[in-house]
Amino acid sequence: MSEVIVVTSGKGGVGKTTTSANVGTGLAKLEYKVVLIDTDIGLRNLDVVMGLENRIVYNLVDVVEGNCRAKQAMIKDKRYSNLYLLPSAQTRDKSSVTPEQMVKLVDELREEFDYIILDCPAGIEQGFQNAIAAADRALVVTTPEVSAIRDADRIIGLLDAKEIKKVDLIVNRLRMDMVKKGDMMSIEDVVDILAIDLIGAVPDDENIVISTNQGEPLVGNSTLAGQAYMNICKRIIGEEVPMLDLSGGTGFFSKIAGLFKKN
Amino acid sequence: MSLLDIFKKKSSGSVAKDRLKLLLVSDRASCSPEVMEMIKNDIIKVIAKYMEIDCEGLDIQITTTESDGGNGNVPALVANIPIKEVKH
């Protein structure tokens, strides 16, 4: 049975595209057949994060307008043969696609894929409405900042109104050093405020920048962020995975080092 | 930071949490500042029939309060209306 997951946040720049890329790649690593759809028309980015920008021929708008078949527009990933990307159009705007057209396209893809991941644009306008129209469940990405959490709360309200069955939270860009000092809201604080289920937390890891530079999602590798994303993927498929300790280096020596470190 | 400051100051994380909690109550109650202003004006109109009130000192807010049913915090309209004189 296939599942359609929208990755959304309200606020821009909190990590929707990075999360989409890593969750999609992670599910493919777990041997599911996955298609990633970039629904951010006019501001295409999922292709560069995936490292597939040089292979685009057709895009989402071409498929919807009937210029090509969905199969022709989907790009097969260079690392995983069971992972595909349907890129967005760069020279069009959000009104080029309607929610009804998205539902029709996604229903067509359901027959072939286990997971369909929709990377949602920022905002709550038409691009957002298009992305959530076809979704079975949602991953709401937020960072531990007042602006991102406020927007996430608004998004959760809109997803509820659309009767999306399952809405889970990802807290991104956590800095445990700041949380410890009391200068950043903790995972518990964020979950307490937003009152939805937590599916994972991702640390603010410089390896994310490196992996984006290279166009290769880091899910599943040994970095803290790579492990965090893999755990999220396992929870999506229904496995019970304990929460990762994000503080990193809590061994004896790093604790001693921490004692001498100036703030 | 002196030792005294540590006891006096609230951490910025908990300041953020407190601010958000208040903010989201009014967001969720979908009360824009315009709606709040309309509610305020209507309340003034009704009360002004019976008593003279201090419109300057009037304060109306949507906040949270512990519910009587014991199911956590619920939104509440809190009004502080100074009375100048009761009409007879």
Tab-separated table of N, CA, C and O in Angstrom, chain B:
chain	number	residue	atom	x	y	z
B	1	MET	N	29.032	37.160	33.548
B	1	MET	CA	27.813	36.931	34.329
B	1	MET	C	28.181	36.610	35.785
B	1	MET	O	28.956	35.704	36.049
B	2	SER	N	27.665	37.360	36.717
B	2	SER	CA	27.978	37.088	38.110
B	2	SER	C	27.074	35.975	38.641
B	2	SER	O	26.078	35.625	38.015
B	3	LEU	N	27.448	35.433	39.791
B	3	LEU	CA	26.671	34.344	40.370
B	3	LEU	C	25.234	34.790	40.652
B	3	LEU	O	24.282	34.049	40.467
B	4	LEU	N	25.096	36.037	41.036
B	4	LEU	CA	23.779	36.565	41.366
B	4	LEU	C	22.862	36.586	40.143
B	4	LEU	O	21.679	36.282	40.231
B	5	ASP	N	23.456	36.917	39.000
B	5	ASP	CA	22.683	36.991	37.758
B	5	ASP	C	22.054	35.642	37.413
B	5	ASP	O	20.951	35.574	36.892
B	6	ILE	N	22.805	34.576	37.713
B	6	ILE	CA	22.318	33.239	37.375
B	6	ILE	C	20.987	32.977	38.073
B	6	ILE	O	20.073	32.400	37.510
B	7	PHE	N	20.856	33.472	39.311
B	7	PHE	CA	19.605	33.250	40.040
B	7	PHE	C	18.518	34.235	39.638
B	7	PHE	O	17.350	33.933	39.681
B	8	LYS	N	18.939	35.417	39.238
B	8	LYS	CA	17.959	36.443	38.896
B	8	LYS	C	17.363	36.245	37.506
B	8	LYS	O	16.174	36.316	37.311
B	9	LYS	N	18.241	35.991	36.545
B	9	LYS	CA	17.827	36.009	35.148
B	9	LYS	C	17.129	34.726	34.738
B	9	LYS	O	17.522	33.639	35.111
B	10	LYS	N	16.103	34.872	33.907
B	10	LYS	CA	15.460	33.722	33.307
B	10	LYS	C	16.247	33.384	32.051
B	10	LYS	O	16.710	34.282	31.359
B	11	SER	N	16.417	32.102	31.766
B	11	SER	CA	17.149	31.751	30.555
B	11	SER	C	16.328	32.154	29.340
B	11	SER	O	15.103	32.199	29.389
B	12	SER	N	17.034	32.473	28.244
B	12	SER	CA	16.318	32.956	27.055
B	12	SER	C	15.429	31.869	26.470
B	12	SER	O	14.411	32.160	25.856
B	13	GLY	N	15.798	30.600	26.680
B	13	GLY	CA	14.965	29.507	26.202
B	13	GLY	C	13.602	29.495	26.862
B	13	GLY	O	12.580	29.323	26.202
B	14	SER	N	13.573	29.719	28.173
B	14	SER	CA	12.268	29.693	28.845
B	14	SER	C	11.488	30.983	28.590
B	14	SER	O	10.256	30.962	28.583
B	15	VAL	N	12.211	32.076	28.332
B	15	VAL	CA	11.521	33.305	27.909
B	15	VAL	C	10.800	33.045	26.591
B	15	VAL	O	9.621	33.379	26.418
B	16	ALA	N	11.512	32.388	25.659
B	16	ALA	CA	10.924	32.080	24.351
B	16	ALA	C	9.689	31.203	24.502
B	16	ALA	O	8.655	31.439	23.877
B	17	LYS	N	9.790	30.201	25.372
B	17	LYS	CA	8.668	29.286	25.556
B	17	LYS	C	7.445	30.017	26.123
B	17	LYS	O	6.323	29.831	25.659
B	18	ASP	N	7.686	30.861	27.124
B	18	ASP	CA	6.575	31.609	27.725
B	18	ASP	C	5.926	32.551	26.714
B	18	ASP	O	4.699	32.655	26.649
B	19	ARG	N	6.768	33.234	25.931
B	19	ARG	CA	6.219	34.155	24.927
B	19	ARG	C	5.372	33.405	23.905
B	19	ARG	O	4.285	33.825	23.541
B	20	LEU	N	5.901	32.252	23.450
B	20	LEU	CA	5.176	31.469	22.448
B	20	LEU	C	3.844	30.971	22.976
B	20	LEU	O	2.839	30.996	22.268
B	21	LYS	N	3.844	30.507	24.223
B	21	LYS	CA	2.603	29.969	24.792
B	21	LYS	C	1.502	31.010	24.760
B	21	LYS	O	0.371	30.722	24.393
B	22	LEU	N	1.844	32.230	25.144
B	22	LEU	CA	0.860	33.311	25.138
B	22	LEU	C	0.430	33.659	23.722
B	22	LEU	O	-0.749	33.799	23.422
B	23	LEU	N	1.428	33.756	22.850
B	23	LEU	CA	1.181	34.138	21.460
B	23	LEU	C	0.260	33.153	20.756
B	23	LEU	O	-0.686	33.537	20.060
B	24	LEU	N	0.517	31.850	20.987
B	24	LEU	CA	-0.252	30.843	20.270
B	24	LEU	C	-1.692	30.773	20.760
B	24	LEU	O	-2.581	30.403	20.004
B	25	VAL	N	-1.912	31.144	22.005
B	25	VAL	CA	-3.294	31.157	22.496
B	25	VAL	C	-4.121	32.142	21.681
B	25	VAL	O	-5.206	31.812	21.203
B	26	SER	N	-3.582	33.333	21.467
B	26	SER	CA	-4.359	34.302	20.692
B	26	SER	C	-4.384	33.934	19.213
B	26	SER	O	-5.378	34.141	18.527
B	27	ASP	N	-3.269	33.326	18.701
B	27	ASP	CA	-3.277	32.843	17.310
B	27	ASP	C	-4.370	31.794	17.114
B	27	ASP	O	-5.128	31.837	16.150
B	28	ARG	N	-4.422	30.843	18.059
B	28	ARG	CA	-5.367	29.732	17.911
B	28	ARG	C	-6.804	30.201	18.110
B	28	ARG	O	-7.723	29.657	17.510
B	29	ALA	N	-6.990	31.183	18.963
B	29	ALA	CA	-8.334	31.714	19.159
B	29	ALA	C	-8.724	32.574	17.963
B	29	ALA	O	-9.824	33.105	17.910
B	30	SER	N	-7.829	32.675	17.021
B	30	SER	CA	-7.966	33.480	15.804
B	30	SER	C	-8.534	34.867	16.085
B	30	SER	O	-9.480	35.311	15.476
B	31	CYS	N	-7.951	35.523	17.083
B	31	CYS	CA	-8.350	36.879	17.405
B	31	CYS	C	-7.294	37.856	16.907
B	31	CYS	O	-6.228	37.977	17.496
B	32	SER	N	-7.583	38.512	15.829
B	32	SER	CA	-6.656	39.513	15.319
B	32	SER	C	-6.774	40.747	16.208
B	32	SER	O	-7.758	40.908	16.931
B	33	PRO	N	-5.783	41.642	16.174
B	33	PRO	CA	-5.874	42.874	16.955
B	33	PRO	C	-7.157	43.660	16.647
B	33	PRO	O	-7.742	44.271	17.541
B	34	GLU	N	-7.622	43.580	15.392
B	34	GLU	CA	-8.848	44.290	15.008
B	34	GLU	C	-10.054	43.725	15.750
B	34	GLU	O	-10.903	44.466	16.249
B	35	VAL	N	-10.114	42.375	15.790
B	35	VAL	CA	-11.233	41.728	16.483
B	35	VAL	C	-11.192	42.074	17.970
B	35	VAL	O	-12.214	42.386	18.586
B	36	MET	N	-9.992	42.054	18.553
B	36	MET	CA	-9.848	42.402	19.969
B	36	MET	C	-10.356	43.823	20.223
B	36	MET	O	-11.024	44.092	21.229
B	37	GLU	N	-10.043	44.712	19.318
B	37	GLU	CA	-10.457	46.114	19.445
B	37	GLU	C	-11.988	46.209	19.402
B	37	GLU	O	-12.611	46.948	20.172
B	38	MET	N	-12.612	45.413	18.510
B	38	MET	CA	-14.071	45.426	18.400
B	38	MET	C	-14.719	44.888	19.671
B	38	MET	O	-15.719	45.442	20.157
B	39	ILE	N	-14.149	43.804	20.201
B	39	ILE	CA	-14.679	43.235	21.447
B	39	ILE	C	-14.591	44.277	22.559
B	39	ILE	O	-15.546	44.508	23.311
B	40	LYS	N	-13.424	44.928	22.613
B	40	LYS	CA	-13.195	45.941	23.645
B	40	LYS	C	-14.237	47.055	23.560
B	40	LYS	O	-14.850	47.423	24.573
B	41	ASN	N	-14.466	47.559	22.356
B	41	ASN	CA	-15.422	48.655	22.178
B	41	ASN	C	-16.841	48.252	22.562
B	41	ASN	O	-17.582	49.037	23.155
B	42	ASP	N	-17.218	47.020	22.213
B	42	ASP	CA	-18.558	46.546	22.569
B	42	ASP	C	-18.718	46.413	24.076
B	42	ASP	O	-19.771	46.750	24.633
B	43	ILE	N	-17.672	45.910	24.730
B	43	ILE	CA	-17.743	45.772	26.195
B	43	ILE	C	-17.895	47.153	26.844
B	43	ILE	O	-18.728	47.343	27.740
B	44	ILE	N	-17.124	48.107	26.354
B	44	ILE	CA	-17.224	49.480	26.887
B	44	ILE	C	-18.653	50.004	26.741
B	44	ILE	O	-19.228	50.556	27.668
B	45	LYS	N	-19.245	49.776	25.566
B	45	LYS	CA	-20.594	50.270	25.276
B	45	LYS	C	-21.611	49.737	26.281
B	45	LYS	O	-22.451	50.472	26.795
B	46	VAL	N	-21.520	48.415	26.527
B	46	VAL	CA	-22.484	47.782	27.432
B	46	VAL	C	-22.311	48.305	28.867
B	46	VAL	O	-23.271	48.718	29.517
B	47	ILE	N	-21.081	48.307	29.338
B	47	ILE	CA	-20.844	48.690	30.735
B	47	ILE	C	-21.130	50.179	30.957
B	47	ILE	O	-21.625	50.577	32.021
B	48	ALA	N	-20.871	50.993	29.932
B	48	ALA	CA	-21.076	52.446	30.055
B	48	ALA	C	-22.530	52.814	30.325
B	48	ALA	O	-22.842	53.912	30.785
B	49	LYS	N	-23.449	51.873	30.025
B	49	LYS	CA	-24.866	52.117	30.317
B	49	LYS	C	-25.097	52.220	31.813
B	49	LYS	O	-26.001	52.888	32.277
B	50	TYR	N	-24.320	51.458	32.580
B	50	TYR	CA	-24.576	51.349	34.015
B	50	TYR	C	-23.564	52.059	34.886
B	50	TYR	O	-23.831	52.395	36.007
B	51	MET	N	-22.361	52.220	34.398
B	51	MET	CA	-21.358	52.894	35.210
B	51	MET	C	-20.360	53.648	34.336
B	51	MET	O	-20.175	53.337	33.167
B	52	GLU	N	-19.744	54.623	34.961
B	52	GLU	CA	-18.731	55.388	34.239
B	52	GLU	C	-17.393	54.667	34.399
B	52	GLU	O	-16.968	54.388	35.532
B	53	ILE	N	-16.753	54.367	33.289
B	53	ILE	CA	-15.478	53.621	33.399
B	53	ILE	C	-14.311	54.420	32.831
B	53	ILE	O	-14.490	55.355	32.056
B	54	ASP	N	-13.131	54.002	33.258
B	54	ASP	CA	-11.908	54.649	32.822
B	54	ASP	C	-11.400	53.948	31.560
B	54	ASP	O	-10.747	52.906	31.622
B	55	CYS	N	-11.749	54.497	30.385
B	55	CYS	CA	-11.407	53.849	29.108
B	55	CYS	C	-9.891	53.750	28.902
B	55	CYS	O	-9.399	52.828	28.256
B	56	GLU	N	-9.172	54.709	29.473
B	56	GLU	CA	-7.708	54.716	29.315
B	56	GLU	C	-7.068	53.520	30.028
B	56	GLU	O	-6.147	52.900	29.523
B	57	GLY	N	-7.590	53.237	31.227
B	57	GLY	CA	-6.994	52.182	32.048
B	57	GLY	C	-7.531	50.794	31.739
B	57	GLY	O	-7.154	49.816	32.379
B	58	LEU	N	-8.395	50.722	30.736
B	58	LEU	CA	-9.034	49.445	30.419
B	58	LEU	C	-8.063	48.480	29.730
B	58	LEU	O	-7.307	48.878	28.859
B	59	ASP	N	-8.093	47.212	30.167
B	59	ASP	CA	-7.172	46.234	29.594
B	59	ASP	C	-7.896	44.913	29.355
B	59	ASP	O	-8.441	44.317	30.283
B	60	ILE	N	-7.942	44.493	28.098
B	60	ILE	CA	-8.600	43.225	27.767
B	60	ILE	C	-7.623	42.330	27.022
B	60	ILE	O	-6.995	42.751	26.068
B	61	GLN	N	-7.498	41.088	27.499
B	61	GLN	CA	-6.540	40.163	26.883
B	61	GLN	C	-7.109	38.760	26.807
B	61	GLN	O	-7.931	38.374	27.628
B	62	ILE	N	-6.620	38.024	25.805
B	62	ILE	CA	-6.900	36.584	25.805
B	62	ILE	C	-5.657	35.891	26.340
B	62	ILE	O	-4.572	36.070	25.819
B	63	THR	N	-5.813	35.152	27.417
B	63	THR	CA	-4.673	34.420	28.000
B	63	THR	C	-5.099	32.987	28.290
B	63	THR	O	-6.157	32.561	27.844
B	64	THR	N	-4.267	32.266	29.013
B	64	THR	CA	-4.677	30.909	29.404
B	64	THR	C	-4.958	30.878	30.897
B	64	THR	O	-4.420	31.659	31.664
B	65	THR	N	-5.812	29.968	31.279
B	65	THR	CA	-6.091	29.777	32.696
B	65	THR	C	-6.309	28.297	32.943
B	65	THR	O	-6.692	27.556	32.032
B	66	GLU	N	-6.036	27.865	34.142
B	66	GLU	CA	-6.247	26.461	34.510
B	66	GLU	C	-7.743	26.176	34.442
B	66	GLU	O	-8.544	26.898	35.034
B	67	SER	N	-8.128	25.137	33.701
B	67	SER	CA	-9.565	24.865	33.573
B	67	SER	C	-10.108	24.215	34.841
B	67	SER	O	-9.398	23.506	35.540
B	68	ASP	N	-11.397	24.453	35.132
B	68	ASP	CA	-12.015	23.880	36.332
B	68	ASP	C	-12.132	22.368	36.214
B	68	ASP	O	-12.070	21.644	37.201
B	69	GLY	N	-12.301	21.901	34.972
B	69	GLY	CA	-12.450	20.466	34.735
B	69	GLY	C	-11.149	19.697	34.902
B	69	GLY	O	-11.139	18.480	34.819
B	70	GLY	N	-10.053	20.413	35.109
B	70	GLY	CA	-8.768	19.752	35.324
B	70	GLY	C	-8.137	19.218	34.050
B	70	GLY	O	-7.288	18.337	34.102
B	71	ASN	N	-8.577	19.698	32.874
B	71	ASN	CA	-7.936	19.214	31.649
B	71	ASN	C	-6.975	20.260	31.071
B	71	ASN	O	-7.045	20.645	29.917
B	72	GLY	N	-6.094	20.734	31.916
B	72	GLY	CA	-5.023	21.625	31.462
B	72	GLY	C	-5.459	23.063	31.276
B	72	GLY	O	-6.494	23.497	31.800
B	73	ASN	N	-4.632	23.785	30.525
B	73	ASN	CA	-4.900	25.204	30.312
B	73	ASN	C	-5.905	25.431	29.192
B	73	ASN	O	-5.875	24.750	28.180
B	74	VAL	N	-6.787	26.374	29.405
B	74	VAL	CA	-7.761	26.732	28.363
B	74	VAL	C	-7.694	28.242	28.141
B	74	VAL	O	-7.276	28.977	29.027
B	75	PRO	N	-8.079	28.687	26.935
B	75	PRO	CA	-8.067	30.131	26.694
B	75	PRO	C	-9.113	30.835	27.547
B	75	PRO	O	-10.176	30.283	27.828
B	76	ALA	N	-8.802	32.052	27.986
B	76	ALA	CA	-9.756	32.821	28.777
B	76	ALA	C	-9.647	34.297	28.409
B	76	ALA	O	-8.571	34.788	28.098
B	77	LEU	N	-10.787	34.964	28.422
B	77	LEU	CA	-10.800	36.400	28.189
B	77	LEU	C	-10.719	37.087	29.547
B	77	LEU	O	-11.585	36.902	30.393
B	78	VAL	N	-9.662	37.848	29.742
B	78	VAL	CA	-9.481	38.529	31.025
B	78	VAL	C	-9.621	40.031	30.808
B	78	VAL	O	-8.946	40.609	29.972
B	79	ALA	N	-10.554	40.637	31.570
B	79	ALA	CA	-10.778	42.071	31.410
B	79	ALA	C	-10.538	42.782	32.733
B	79	ALA	O	-11.007	42.345	33.779
B	80	ASN	N	-9.781	43.861	32.681
B	80	ASN	CA	-9.566	44.684	33.861
B	80	ASN	C	-10.144	46.061	33.545
B	80	ASN	O	-9.608	46.795	32.722
B	81	ILE	N	-11.277	46.376	34.182
B	81	ILE	CA	-12.003	47.602	33.823
B	81	ILE	C	-12.156	48.505	35.054
B	81	ILE	O	-12.981	48.226	35.923
B	82	PRO	N	-11.360	49.550	35.154
B	82	PRO	CA	-11.479	50.444	36.314
B	82	PRO	C	-12.786	51.248	36.254
B	82	PRO	O	-13.112	51.834	35.223
B	83	ILE	N	-13.548	51.240	37.382
B	83	ILE	CA	-14.822	51.977	37.434
B	83	ILE	C	-14.587	53.332	38.099
B	83	ILE	O	-13.976	53.418	39.166
B	84	LYS	N	-15.067	54.389	37.440
B	84	LYS	CA	-14.936	55.730	38.032
B	84	LYS	C	-16.123	56.017	38.951
B	84	LYS	O	-15.977	56.508	40.054
B	85	GLU	N	-17.316	55.694	38.465
B	85	GLU	CA	-18.500	56.007	39.243
B	85	GLU	C	-19.660	55.124	38.806
B	85	GLU	O	-19.836	54.864	37.610
B	86	VAL	N	-20.459	54.659	39.761
B	86	VAL	CA	-21.631	53.862	39.419
B	86	VAL	C	-22.825	54.796	39.228
B	86	VAL	O	-23.109	55.633	40.081
B	87	LYS	N	-23.509	54.645	38.093
B	87	LYS	CA	-24.678	55.495	37.827
B	87	LYS	C	-25.881	54.960	38.589
B	87	LYS	O	-26.017	53.759	38.802
B	88	HIS	N	-26.780	55.883	39.000
B	88	HIS	CA	-27.973	55.419	39.704
B	88	HIS	C	-29.227	55.767	38.933
B	88	HIS	O	-29.261	56.694	38.178
